[in-house]
mmCIF file of C-alpha atoms in Angstrom:
data_model
loop_
_atom_site.group_PDB
_atom_site.id
_atom_site.type_symbol
_atom_site.label_atom_id
_atom_site.label_comp_id
_atom_site.label_asym_id
_atom_site.label_seq_id
_atom_site.Cartn_x
_atom_site.Cartn_y
_atom_site.Cartn_z
ATOM 1 C CA MET A 28 -4.835 83.481 -13.732
ATOM 2 C CA MET A 29 -5.638 80.054 -15.198
ATOM 3 C CA LYS A 30 -1.969 79.420 -16.091
ATOM 4 C CA LYS A 31 -0.914 80.217 -12.516
ATOM 5 C CA THR A 32 -3.556 77.849 -11.148
ATOM 6 C CA ILE A 33 -2.454 75.041 -13.470
ATOM 7 C CA ALA A 34 1.203 75.631 -12.585
ATOM 8 C CA PHE A 35 0.343 75.540 -8.883
ATOM 9 C CA VAL A 36 -1.593 72.273 -9.285
ATOM 10 C CA PHE A 37 1.349 70.608 -11.086
ATOM 11 C CA LEU A 38 3.753 71.913 -8.453
ATOM 12 C CA MET A 39 1.610 70.448 -5.653
ATOM 13 C CA ILE A 40 1.265 67.112 -7.460
ATOM 14 C CA GLY A 41 5.051 66.994 -7.800
ATOM 15 C CA ILE A 42 5.555 67.764 -4.116
ATOM 16 C CA ILE A 43 2.947 65.241 -2.999
ATOM 17 C CA GLY A 44 4.337 62.572 -5.334
ATOM 18 C CA TYR A 45 7.854 63.172 -4.061
ATOM 19 C CA SER A 46 6.832 63.125 -0.414
ATOM 20 C CA GLN A 47 5.206 59.711 -0.821
ATOM 21 C CA SER A 48 8.452 58.070 -1.864
ATOM 22 C CA VAL A 49 10.514 56.293 0.802
ATOM 23 C CA ASP A 50 14.037 57.512 1.516
ATOM 24 C CA TYR A 51 16.195 54.413 1.020
ATOM 25 C CA ASN A 52 19.633 54.146 2.568
ATOM 26 C CA THR A 53 21.914 54.097 -0.448
ATOM 27 C CA LYS A 54 25.667 54.008 -0.703
ATOM 28 C CA ASN A 55 27.517 54.217 -4.007
ATOM 29 C CA GLY A 56 24.113 54.575 -5.647
ATOM 30 C CA TYR A 57 22.600 51.282 -4.454
ATOM 31 C CA ALA A 58 20.334 50.220 -1.589
ATOM 32 C CA ILE A 59 22.009 48.383 1.316
ATOM 33 C CA HIS A 60 25.528 49.176 0.102
ATOM 34 C CA GLY A 61 24.821 47.114 -3.027
ATOM 35 C CA TYR A 62 23.961 43.903 -1.171
ATOM 36 C CA ASP A 63 21.408 41.501 -2.651
ATOM 37 C CA VAL A 64 18.183 41.897 -0.608
ATOM 38 C CA VAL A 65 16.956 38.446 -1.657
ATOM 39 C CA SER A 66 20.118 36.744 -0.369
ATOM 40 C CA TYR A 67 19.309 37.754 3.223
ATOM 41 C CA PHE A 68 16.247 35.512 3.090
ATOM 42 C CA GLU A 69 18.454 32.633 1.958
ATOM 43 C CA GLY A 70 20.558 32.951 5.116
ATOM 44 C CA LYS A 71 23.678 34.731 3.838
ATOM 45 C CA PRO A 72 23.891 38.327 2.658
ATOM 46 C CA LEU A 73 25.842 38.581 -0.591
ATOM 47 C CA GLU A 74 27.091 41.590 -2.484
ATOM 48 C CA GLY A 75 25.187 42.162 -5.683
ATOM 49 C CA LYS A 76 26.648 42.498 -9.170
ATOM 50 C CA LYS A 77 26.005 45.400 -11.536
ATOM 51 C CA GLU A 78 24.848 43.079 -14.314
ATOM 52 C CA PHE A 79 21.969 41.954 -12.087
ATOM 53 C CA SER A 80 20.345 45.216 -11.054
ATOM 54 C CA ALA A 81 16.889 46.725 -10.970
ATOM 55 C CA THR A 82 15.298 50.012 -10.008
ATOM 56 C CA TYR A 83 12.343 50.007 -7.656
ATOM 57 C CA ASP A 84 10.668 53.075 -6.155
ATOM 58 C CA GLY A 85 13.399 55.253 -7.653
ATOM 59 C CA THR A 86 16.163 53.253 -5.943
ATOM 60 C CA LYS A 87 18.698 50.912 -7.512
ATOM 61 C CA PHE A 88 19.171 47.399 -6.126
ATOM 62 C CA LYS A 89 21.859 44.865 -7.047
ATOM 63 C CA PHE A 90 21.563 41.079 -6.936
ATOM 64 C CA ASP A 91 24.015 38.208 -6.823
ATOM 65 C CA ASN A 92 22.391 36.336 -9.707
ATOM 66 C CA GLN A 93 19.590 36.416 -12.276
ATOM 67 C CA GLU A 94 17.343 34.167 -10.172
ATOM 68 C CA ASN A 95 17.390 36.581 -7.230
ATOM 69 C CA LEU A 96 16.753 39.507 -9.558
ATOM 70 C CA GLU A 97 13.693 37.725 -10.973
ATOM 71 C CA ARG A 98 12.416 36.843 -7.503
ATOM 72 C CA PHE A 99 12.682 40.503 -6.491
ATOM 73 C CA LYS A 100 10.912 41.693 -9.645
ATOM 74 C CA LYS A 101 7.975 39.349 -8.968
ATOM 75 C CA ASN A 102 7.375 40.735 -5.464
ATOM 76 C CA PRO A 103 9.701 43.577 -4.409
ATOM 77 C CA SER A 104 7.821 44.402 -1.198
ATOM 78 C CA GLU A 105 8.595 40.912 0.132
ATOM 79 C CA TYR A 106 12.333 41.687 0.136
ATOM 80 C CA LEU A 107 12.558 45.389 0.919
ATOM 81 C CA PRO A 108 14.390 46.216 4.127
ATOM 82 C CA LYS A 109 12.340 47.827 6.866
ATOM 83 C CA TYR A 110 12.850 51.543 7.415
ATOM 84 C CA GLY A 111 14.450 52.053 4.025
ATOM 85 C CA GLY A 112 17.479 50.023 5.076
ATOM 86 C CA TYR A 113 18.439 52.368 7.907
ATOM 87 C CA CYS A 114 19.315 51.053 11.373
ATOM 88 C CA ALA A 115 16.128 49.650 12.907
ATOM 89 C CA TYR A 116 17.368 50.275 16.435
ATOM 90 C CA ALA A 117 18.147 53.951 15.768
ATOM 91 C CA VAL A 118 14.758 54.473 14.105
ATOM 92 C CA ALA A 119 13.063 52.927 17.155
ATOM 93 C CA ILE A 120 15.058 54.637 19.904
ATOM 94 C CA ASN A 121 15.897 58.040 18.413
ATOM 95 C CA GLY A 122 13.690 58.402 15.353
ATOM 96 C CA LYS A 123 16.904 58.930 13.348
ATOM 97 C CA LYS A 124 18.212 57.555 10.067
ATOM 98 C CA VAL A 125 21.563 55.904 10.778
ATOM 99 C CA ASN A 126 23.761 53.995 8.324
ATOM 100 C CA VAL A 127 24.167 50.233 8.743
ATOM 101 C CA ASP A 128 26.625 47.405 8.479
ATOM 102 C CA PRO A 129 24.946 45.371 5.707
ATOM 103 C CA GLU A 130 26.077 42.128 7.338
ATOM 104 C CA THR A 131 24.422 42.930 10.680
ATOM 105 C CA TYR A 132 20.781 42.020 10.255
ATOM 106 C CA GLU A 133 17.813 40.074 11.509
ATOM 107 C CA ILE A 134 14.883 38.465 9.716
ATOM 108 C CA ARG A 135 11.871 38.825 12.029
ATOM 109 C CA GLU A 136 8.427 37.635 10.964
ATOM 110 C CA GLY A 137 9.505 37.629 7.325
ATOM 111 C CA LYS A 138 10.917 41.175 7.346
ATOM 112 C CA LEU A 139 14.525 42.317 6.950
ATOM 113 C CA TYR A 140 15.927 44.591 9.661
ATOM 114 C CA LEU A 141 19.413 46.091 9.379
ATOM 115 C CA PHE A 142 21.655 47.492 12.100
ATOM 116 C CA TYR A 143 24.628 49.741 12.762
ATOM 117 C CA ASN A 144 27.672 47.807 13.970
ATOM 118 C CA LYS A 145 30.993 49.476 14.637
ATOM 119 C CA GLY A 146 33.345 49.077 17.584
ATOM 120 C CA LYS A 147 31.317 48.354 20.716
ATOM 121 C CA ASN A 148 28.112 49.642 19.159
ATOM 122 C CA ASN A 149 26.449 46.561 17.713
ATOM 123 C CA THR A 150 22.872 47.795 17.711
ATOM 124 C CA LEU A 151 21.582 44.329 16.784
ATOM 125 C CA GLN A 152 22.705 43.176 20.226
ATOM 126 C CA PHE A 153 21.014 46.198 21.857
ATOM 127 C CA TRP A 154 17.883 45.333 19.858
ATOM 128 C CA LEU A 155 17.914 41.671 20.906
ATOM 129 C CA ASN A 156 18.659 42.530 24.554
ATOM 130 C CA ALA A 157 15.611 44.805 24.640
ATOM 131 C CA THR A 158 12.136 43.769 23.561
ATOM 132 C CA PRO A 159 12.346 43.629 19.762
ATOM 133 C CA ASN A 160 8.583 43.489 19.182
ATOM 134 C CA ASP A 161 8.116 46.669 21.252
ATOM 135 C CA LEU A 162 10.973 48.278 19.332
ATOM 136 C CA VAL A 163 9.322 47.346 16.027
ATOM 137 C CA SER A 164 6.163 49.180 17.152
ATOM 138 C CA LYS A 165 8.182 52.261 18.130
ATOM 139 C CA ALA A 166 10.198 52.145 14.917
ATOM 140 C CA ASP A 167 7.043 51.808 12.792
ATOM 141 C CA LYS A 168 5.605 54.950 14.411
ATOM 142 C CA ASN A 169 8.851 56.905 14.105
ATOM 143 C CA TRP A 170 9.347 55.802 10.499
ATOM 144 C CA GLU A 171 6.015 57.331 9.509
ATOM 145 C CA LYS A 172 7.429 60.712 10.608
ATOM 146 C CA ILE A 173 10.885 60.440 8.987
ATOM 147 C CA LYS A 174 10.517 58.163 5.951
ATOM 148 C CA ASN A 175 10.411 60.920 3.320
#
């Protein structure tokens, strides 16, 4: 009986630990299609390089240079994309995780928001044409439900 109880406790700890991790939008094994999250805050998103990579919260990130890698390591939460790097507009409107165009983004109040952009569906434009601050509130609430 004691062994079953201990096994159950470890199983529950594993499930709880897993459910607390954020689901990051990864492609080819890296967050944000391998783009350097720090570079967005410098005004131009750049693709990262394998030699400058780090793992945070179980997700791999690439950086353009050693300096950006070090900046990320000092304070990862400052650079993480909102909603795991999924389309902010889709999270707000539909509560869905939708892939993004890593070069379609907005920095709002020090946070990185990414958007889907293909054909006539540039969700950044939909976002900006709406009330972005209201959409952020909706997205924050929806993200709590779908982030794991």
